[in-house]
C-alpha positions as a Python dict, from the first residue, in 0.01 Angstrom:
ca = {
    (1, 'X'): (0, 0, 0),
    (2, 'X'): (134, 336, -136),
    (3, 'X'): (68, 522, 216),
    (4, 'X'): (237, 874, 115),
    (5, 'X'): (86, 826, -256),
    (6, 'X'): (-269, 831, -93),
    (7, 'X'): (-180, 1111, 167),
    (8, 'X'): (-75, 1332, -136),
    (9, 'X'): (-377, 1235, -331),
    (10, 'X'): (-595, 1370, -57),
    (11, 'X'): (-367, 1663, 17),
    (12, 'X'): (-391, 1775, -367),
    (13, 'X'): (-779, 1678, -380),
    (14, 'X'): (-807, 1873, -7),
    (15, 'X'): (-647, 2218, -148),
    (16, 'X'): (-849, 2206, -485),
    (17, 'X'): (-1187, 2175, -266),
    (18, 'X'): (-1102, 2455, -82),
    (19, 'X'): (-914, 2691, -298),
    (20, 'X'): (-1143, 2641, -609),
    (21, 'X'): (-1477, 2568, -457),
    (22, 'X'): (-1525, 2683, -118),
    (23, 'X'): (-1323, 2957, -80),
    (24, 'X'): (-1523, 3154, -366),
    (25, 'X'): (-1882, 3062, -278),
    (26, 'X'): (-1822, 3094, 103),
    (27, 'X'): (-1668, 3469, 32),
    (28, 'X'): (-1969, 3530, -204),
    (29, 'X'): (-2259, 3438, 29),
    (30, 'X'): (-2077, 3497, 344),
    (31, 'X'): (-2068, 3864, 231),
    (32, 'X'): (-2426, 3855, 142),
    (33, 'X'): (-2550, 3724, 452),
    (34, 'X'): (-2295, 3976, 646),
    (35, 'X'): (-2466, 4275, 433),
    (36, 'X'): (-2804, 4152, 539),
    (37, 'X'): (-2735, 4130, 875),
    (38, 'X'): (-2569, 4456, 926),
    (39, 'X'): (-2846, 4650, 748),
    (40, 'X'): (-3107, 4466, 958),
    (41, 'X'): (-3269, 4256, 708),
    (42, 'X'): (-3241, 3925, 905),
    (43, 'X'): (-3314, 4080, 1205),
    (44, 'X'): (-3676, 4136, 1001),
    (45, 'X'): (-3708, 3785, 909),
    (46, 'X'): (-3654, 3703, 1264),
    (47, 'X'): (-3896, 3919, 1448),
    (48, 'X'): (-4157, 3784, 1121),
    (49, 'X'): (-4098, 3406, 1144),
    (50, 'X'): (-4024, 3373, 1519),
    (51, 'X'): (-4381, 3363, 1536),
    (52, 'X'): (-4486, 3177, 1302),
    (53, 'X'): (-4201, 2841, 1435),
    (54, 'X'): (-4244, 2910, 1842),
    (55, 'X'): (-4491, 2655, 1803),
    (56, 'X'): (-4200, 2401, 1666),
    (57, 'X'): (-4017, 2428, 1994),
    (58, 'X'): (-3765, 2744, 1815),
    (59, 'X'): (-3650, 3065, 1961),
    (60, 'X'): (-3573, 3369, 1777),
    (61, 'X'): (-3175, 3330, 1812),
    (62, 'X'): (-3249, 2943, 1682),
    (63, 'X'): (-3422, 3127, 1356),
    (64, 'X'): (-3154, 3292, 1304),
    (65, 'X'): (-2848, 2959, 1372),
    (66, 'X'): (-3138, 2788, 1087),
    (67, 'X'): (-3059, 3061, 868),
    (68, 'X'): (-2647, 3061, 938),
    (69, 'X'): (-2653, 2709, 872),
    (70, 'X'): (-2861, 2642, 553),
    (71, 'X'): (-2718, 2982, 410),
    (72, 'X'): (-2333, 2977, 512),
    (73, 'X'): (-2172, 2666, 699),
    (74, 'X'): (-2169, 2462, 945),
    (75, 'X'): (-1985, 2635, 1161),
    (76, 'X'): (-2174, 2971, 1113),
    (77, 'X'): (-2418, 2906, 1395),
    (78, 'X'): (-2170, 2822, 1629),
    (79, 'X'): (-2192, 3144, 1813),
    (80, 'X'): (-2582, 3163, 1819),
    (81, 'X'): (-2521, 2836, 1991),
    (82, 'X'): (-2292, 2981, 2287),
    (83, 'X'): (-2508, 3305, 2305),
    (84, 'X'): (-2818, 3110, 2319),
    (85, 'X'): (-2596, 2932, 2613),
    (86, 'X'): (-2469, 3225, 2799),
    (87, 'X'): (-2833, 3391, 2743),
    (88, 'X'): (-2953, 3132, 2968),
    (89, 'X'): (-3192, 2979, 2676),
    (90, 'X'): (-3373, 2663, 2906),
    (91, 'X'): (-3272, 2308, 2810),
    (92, 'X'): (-3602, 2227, 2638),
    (93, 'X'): (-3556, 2492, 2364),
    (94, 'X'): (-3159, 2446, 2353),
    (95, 'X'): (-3179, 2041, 2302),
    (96, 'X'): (-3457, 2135, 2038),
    (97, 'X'): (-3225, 2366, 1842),
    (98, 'X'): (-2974, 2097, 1855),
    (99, 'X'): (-3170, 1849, 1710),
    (100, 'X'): (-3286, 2112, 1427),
    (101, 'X'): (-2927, 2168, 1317),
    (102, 'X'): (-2863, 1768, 1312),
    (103, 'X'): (-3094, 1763, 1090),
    (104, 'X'): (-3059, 2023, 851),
    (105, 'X'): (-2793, 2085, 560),
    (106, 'X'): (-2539, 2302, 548),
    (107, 'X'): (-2494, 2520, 309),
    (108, 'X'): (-2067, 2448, 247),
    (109, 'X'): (-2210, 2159, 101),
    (110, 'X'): (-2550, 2269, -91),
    (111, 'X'): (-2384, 2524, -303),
    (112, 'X'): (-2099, 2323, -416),
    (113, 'X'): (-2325, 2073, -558),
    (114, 'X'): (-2554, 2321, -764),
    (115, 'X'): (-2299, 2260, -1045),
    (116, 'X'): (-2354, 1918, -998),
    (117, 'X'): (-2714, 1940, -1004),
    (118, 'X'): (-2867, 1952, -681),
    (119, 'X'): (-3207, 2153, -709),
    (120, 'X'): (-3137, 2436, -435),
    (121, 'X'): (-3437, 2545, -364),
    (122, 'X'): (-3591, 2258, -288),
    (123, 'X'): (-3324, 2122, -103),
    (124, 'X'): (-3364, 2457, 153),
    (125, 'X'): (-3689, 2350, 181),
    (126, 'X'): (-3682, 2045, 279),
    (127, 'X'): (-3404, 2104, 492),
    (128, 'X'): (-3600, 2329, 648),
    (129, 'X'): (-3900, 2085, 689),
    (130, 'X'): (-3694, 1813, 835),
    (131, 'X'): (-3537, 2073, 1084),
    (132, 'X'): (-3864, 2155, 1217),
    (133, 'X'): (-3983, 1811, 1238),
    (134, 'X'): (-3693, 1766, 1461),
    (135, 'X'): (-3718, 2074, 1679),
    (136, 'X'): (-4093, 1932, 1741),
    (137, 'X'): (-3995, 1591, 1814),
    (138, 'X'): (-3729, 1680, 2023),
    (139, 'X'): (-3940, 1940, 2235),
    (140, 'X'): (-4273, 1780, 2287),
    (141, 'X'): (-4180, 1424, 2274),
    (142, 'X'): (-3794, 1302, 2401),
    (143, 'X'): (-3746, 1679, 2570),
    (144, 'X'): (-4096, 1744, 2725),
    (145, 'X'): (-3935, 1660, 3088),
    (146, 'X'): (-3700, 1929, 3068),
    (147, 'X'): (-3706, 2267, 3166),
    (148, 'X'): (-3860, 2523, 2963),
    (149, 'X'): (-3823, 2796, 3166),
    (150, 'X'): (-3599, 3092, 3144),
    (151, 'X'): (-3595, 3170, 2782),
    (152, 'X'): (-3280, 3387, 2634),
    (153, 'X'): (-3374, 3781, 2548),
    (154, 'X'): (-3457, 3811, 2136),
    (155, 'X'): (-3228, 3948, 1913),
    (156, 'X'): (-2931, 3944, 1671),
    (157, 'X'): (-2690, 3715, 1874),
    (158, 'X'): (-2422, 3988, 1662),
    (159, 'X'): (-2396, 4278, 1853),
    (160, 'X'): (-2146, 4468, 1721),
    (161, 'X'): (-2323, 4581, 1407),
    (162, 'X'): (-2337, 4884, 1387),
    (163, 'X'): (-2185, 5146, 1198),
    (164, 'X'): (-2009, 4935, 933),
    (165, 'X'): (-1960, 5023, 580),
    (166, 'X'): (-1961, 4817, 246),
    (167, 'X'): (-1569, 4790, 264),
    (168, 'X'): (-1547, 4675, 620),
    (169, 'X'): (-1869, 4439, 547),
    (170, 'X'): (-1688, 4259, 264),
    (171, 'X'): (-1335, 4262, 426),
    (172, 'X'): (-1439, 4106, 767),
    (173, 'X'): (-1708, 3882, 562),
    (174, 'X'): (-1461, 3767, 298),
    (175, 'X'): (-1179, 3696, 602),
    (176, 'X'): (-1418, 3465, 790),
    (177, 'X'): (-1511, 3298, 501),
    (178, 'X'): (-1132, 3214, 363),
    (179, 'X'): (-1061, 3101, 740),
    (180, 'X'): (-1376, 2878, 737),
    (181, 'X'): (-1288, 2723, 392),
    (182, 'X'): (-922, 2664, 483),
    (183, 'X'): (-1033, 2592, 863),
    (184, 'X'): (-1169, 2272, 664),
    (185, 'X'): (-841, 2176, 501),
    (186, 'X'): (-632, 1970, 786),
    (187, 'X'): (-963, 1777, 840),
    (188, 'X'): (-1009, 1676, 518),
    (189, 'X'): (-681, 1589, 408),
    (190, 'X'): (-709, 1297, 715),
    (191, 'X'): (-1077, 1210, 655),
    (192, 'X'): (-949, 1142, 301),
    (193, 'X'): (-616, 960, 399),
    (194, 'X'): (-828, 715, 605),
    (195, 'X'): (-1135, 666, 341),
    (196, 'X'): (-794, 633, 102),
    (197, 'X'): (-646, 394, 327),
    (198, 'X'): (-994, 220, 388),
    (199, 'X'): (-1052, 173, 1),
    (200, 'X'): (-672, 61, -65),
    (201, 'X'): (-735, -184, 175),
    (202, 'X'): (-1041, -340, 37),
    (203, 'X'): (-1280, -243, 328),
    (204, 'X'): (-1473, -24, 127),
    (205, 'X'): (-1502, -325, -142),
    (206, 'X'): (-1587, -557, 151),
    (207, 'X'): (-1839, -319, 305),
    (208, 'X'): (-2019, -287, -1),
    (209, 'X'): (-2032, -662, -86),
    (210, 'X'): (-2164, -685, 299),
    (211, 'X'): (-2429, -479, 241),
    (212, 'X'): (-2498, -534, -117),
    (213, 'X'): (-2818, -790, -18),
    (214, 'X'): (-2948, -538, 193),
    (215, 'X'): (-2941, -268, -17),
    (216, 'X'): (-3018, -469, -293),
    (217, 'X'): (-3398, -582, -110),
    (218, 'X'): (-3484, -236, -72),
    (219, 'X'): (-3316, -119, -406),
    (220, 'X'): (-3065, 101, -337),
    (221, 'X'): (-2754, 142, -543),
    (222, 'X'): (-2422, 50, -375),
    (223, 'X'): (-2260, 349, -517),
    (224, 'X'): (-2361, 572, -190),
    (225, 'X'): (-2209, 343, 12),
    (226, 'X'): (-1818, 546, -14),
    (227, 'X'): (-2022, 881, 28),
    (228, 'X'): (-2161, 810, 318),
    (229, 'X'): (-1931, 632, 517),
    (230, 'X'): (-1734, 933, 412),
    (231, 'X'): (-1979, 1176, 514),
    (232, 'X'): (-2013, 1003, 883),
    (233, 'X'): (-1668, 999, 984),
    (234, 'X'): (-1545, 1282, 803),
    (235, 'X'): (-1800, 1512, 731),
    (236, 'X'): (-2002, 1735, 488),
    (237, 'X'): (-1694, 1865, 321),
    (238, 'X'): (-1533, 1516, 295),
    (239, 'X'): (-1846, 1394, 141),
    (240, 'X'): (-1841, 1682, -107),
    (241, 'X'): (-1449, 1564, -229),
    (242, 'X'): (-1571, 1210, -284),
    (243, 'X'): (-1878, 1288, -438),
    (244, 'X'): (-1720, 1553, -692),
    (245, 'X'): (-1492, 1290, -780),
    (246, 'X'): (-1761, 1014, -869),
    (247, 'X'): (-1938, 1241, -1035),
    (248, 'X'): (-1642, 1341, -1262),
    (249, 'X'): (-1608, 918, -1327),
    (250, 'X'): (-1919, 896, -1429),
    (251, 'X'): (-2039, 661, -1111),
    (252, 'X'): (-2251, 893, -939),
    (253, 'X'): (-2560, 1123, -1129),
    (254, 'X'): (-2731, 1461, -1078),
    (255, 'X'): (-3057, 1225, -953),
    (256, 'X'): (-2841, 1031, -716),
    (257, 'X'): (-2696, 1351, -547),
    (258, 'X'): (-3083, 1484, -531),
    (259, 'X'): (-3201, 1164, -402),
    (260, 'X'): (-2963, 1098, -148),
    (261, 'X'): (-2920, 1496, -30),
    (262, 'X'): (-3195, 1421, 252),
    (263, 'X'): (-2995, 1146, 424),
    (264, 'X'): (-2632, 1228, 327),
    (265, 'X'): (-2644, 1633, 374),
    (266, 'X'): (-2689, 1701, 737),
    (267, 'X'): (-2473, 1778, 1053),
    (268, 'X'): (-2510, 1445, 1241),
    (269, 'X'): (-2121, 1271, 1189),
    (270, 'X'): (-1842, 1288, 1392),
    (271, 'X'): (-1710, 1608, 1316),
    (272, 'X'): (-2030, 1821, 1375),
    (273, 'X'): (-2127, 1584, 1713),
    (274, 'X'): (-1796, 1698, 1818),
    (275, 'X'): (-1763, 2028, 1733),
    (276, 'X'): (-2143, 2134, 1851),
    (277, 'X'): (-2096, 1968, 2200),
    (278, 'X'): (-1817, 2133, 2222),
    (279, 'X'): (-1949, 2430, 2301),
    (280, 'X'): (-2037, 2454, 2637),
    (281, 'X'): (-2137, 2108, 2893),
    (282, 'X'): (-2448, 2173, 2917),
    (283, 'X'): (-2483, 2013, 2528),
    (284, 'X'): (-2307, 1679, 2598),
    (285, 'X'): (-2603, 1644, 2868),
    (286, 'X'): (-2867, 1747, 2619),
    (287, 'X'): (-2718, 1553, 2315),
    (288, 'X'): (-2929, 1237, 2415),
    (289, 'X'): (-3246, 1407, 2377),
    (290, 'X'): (-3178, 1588, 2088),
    (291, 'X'): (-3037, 1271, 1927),
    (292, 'X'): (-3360, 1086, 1837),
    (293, 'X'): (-3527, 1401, 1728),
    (294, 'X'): (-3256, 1460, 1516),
    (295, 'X'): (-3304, 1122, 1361),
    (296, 'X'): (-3624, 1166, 1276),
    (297, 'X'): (-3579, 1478, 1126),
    (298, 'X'): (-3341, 1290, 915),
    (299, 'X'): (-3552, 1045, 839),
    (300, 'X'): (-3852, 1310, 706),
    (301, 'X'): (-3585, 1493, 470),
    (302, 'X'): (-3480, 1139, 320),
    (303, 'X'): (-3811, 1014, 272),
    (304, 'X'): (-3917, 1366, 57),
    (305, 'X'): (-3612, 1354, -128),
    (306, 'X'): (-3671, 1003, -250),
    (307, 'X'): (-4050, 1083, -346),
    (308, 'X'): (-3970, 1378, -520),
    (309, 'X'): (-3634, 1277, -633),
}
């Protein structure tokens, strides 16, 4: 086995993601978003949907991590998340806005595929849907024991906002953005060694003859089984590198990606587990009743993707 032959294939395949691909749509929407923010747009759709989802179990501040994270990244709703925790936002609405972002895509990895195909829009939607579905779940079925008192105070969980012009919106936008995208690079240069390492080694091969009956009696195509062992130990942006590559062989098709976007385009794998329970403590204790609600949410996205899809 060629060990520093595969850790230079990933290395190579690692920078090309995130020089050529996420660098520029991450500075383009990043800025966006940033304008947005700073001229108070989101803090409209806020104050107008907040509303409308309170019923779903979701606060104001966990509108605006659903926007971050089906608009930007991953990462982006990171400090709604510790806001919402230093707020004092009560466990039943925090381990419902866990479970939401589980379930829900990410934009790193929605607007690399529209190339590829994935329909957009509808994949916000449903992302969306299956967010909520979660957030419900989560709050008035495996949360409805906690406590759902002392909500955080509404708002912008930015605060320093104001008084910042075009220049300094696309500077400090396009600098977060270039630190997220490269941020990504030293995890996905391992998560691509060891799926490298994995496939040089015949487990992937093995894995897929495993489960080949399986997915066979339910008739499901063996080619997602690479993306999404990929995507669960490794990640959203991981998944993206293996998928762009099957896609350029010819092994993996527009309808596949749009099929299998439900199921494979979420936050629930080791790397967002870890990184969101990170946070503060107080999410490692909540993680096990956000978990299921997650799941399901997961569930409703992948069963609308493969009706429409």
């Amino acid at each position: 086995m060629d060990i520093i032959g595969i850790i230079l294939s990933a290395g190579k395949a690692s920078v090309n993601v995130a020089l050529y691909t996420l660098i520029p749509i991450m500075v383009v929407m990043l800025i966006i978003m940033k304008y947005l923010e700073v001229r108070g747009v989101l803090d409209g759709i806020v104050r107008l949907v907040t509303p409308v989802l309170r019923p779903f179990g979701v606060t104001g501040m966990a509108v605006f991590a659903l926007i971050q994270l089906n608009f930007v990244s991953f990462a982006a709703p990171l400090a709604s998340l510790a806001l919402m925790e230093k707020r004092g936002t009560s466990d039943r609405h925090l381990a419902a806005t866990l479970a939401m972002l589980f379930a829900m895509g990410q934009g790193n990895v929605f607007y690399p595929l529209i190339p590829y195909g994935l329909h957009w829009g509808a994949a916000i939607i449903i992302s969306i849907v299956g967010g909520l579905g979660a957030a419900s779940a989560t709050y008035y079925l495996f949360g409805r024991r906690l406590s759902a008192t002392a909500p955080e105070r509404e708002g912008n969980p930015l605060e320093d906002k104001a008084g910042k012009g075009l220049i300094a919106i696309i500077n400090g936008a396009g600098s977060d953005a270039i630190r997220l995208a490269l941020g990504s690079v030293p995890m996905l240069i391992l998560s691509l060694t060891v799926v490298g390492i994995l496939k040089e080694a015949g487990a992937i091969e093995f894995l897929t003859r495993l489960l080949g009956p399986v997915l066979g009696y339910f008739s499901i195509s063996d080619v997602y089984v690479l993306p999404a062992l990929t995507k669960m130990l490794a990640g959203g942006t991981a998944y993206y590198g293996v998928v762009s590559e099957l896609i350029h062989r010819g092994l993996f098709s527009p309808q596949q990606v749009n099929a299998s976007s439900g199921f494979l385009i979420q936050t629930l794998d080791l790397p967002g587990i870890g990184i969101f329970l990170g946070i503060a403590s107080r999410f490692v204790r909540l993680f096990r009743f956000a978990l299921p609600g997650a799941i399901i949410g997961i569930l409703i996205r992948s069963a609308i993707h493969a009706l429409v899809f």
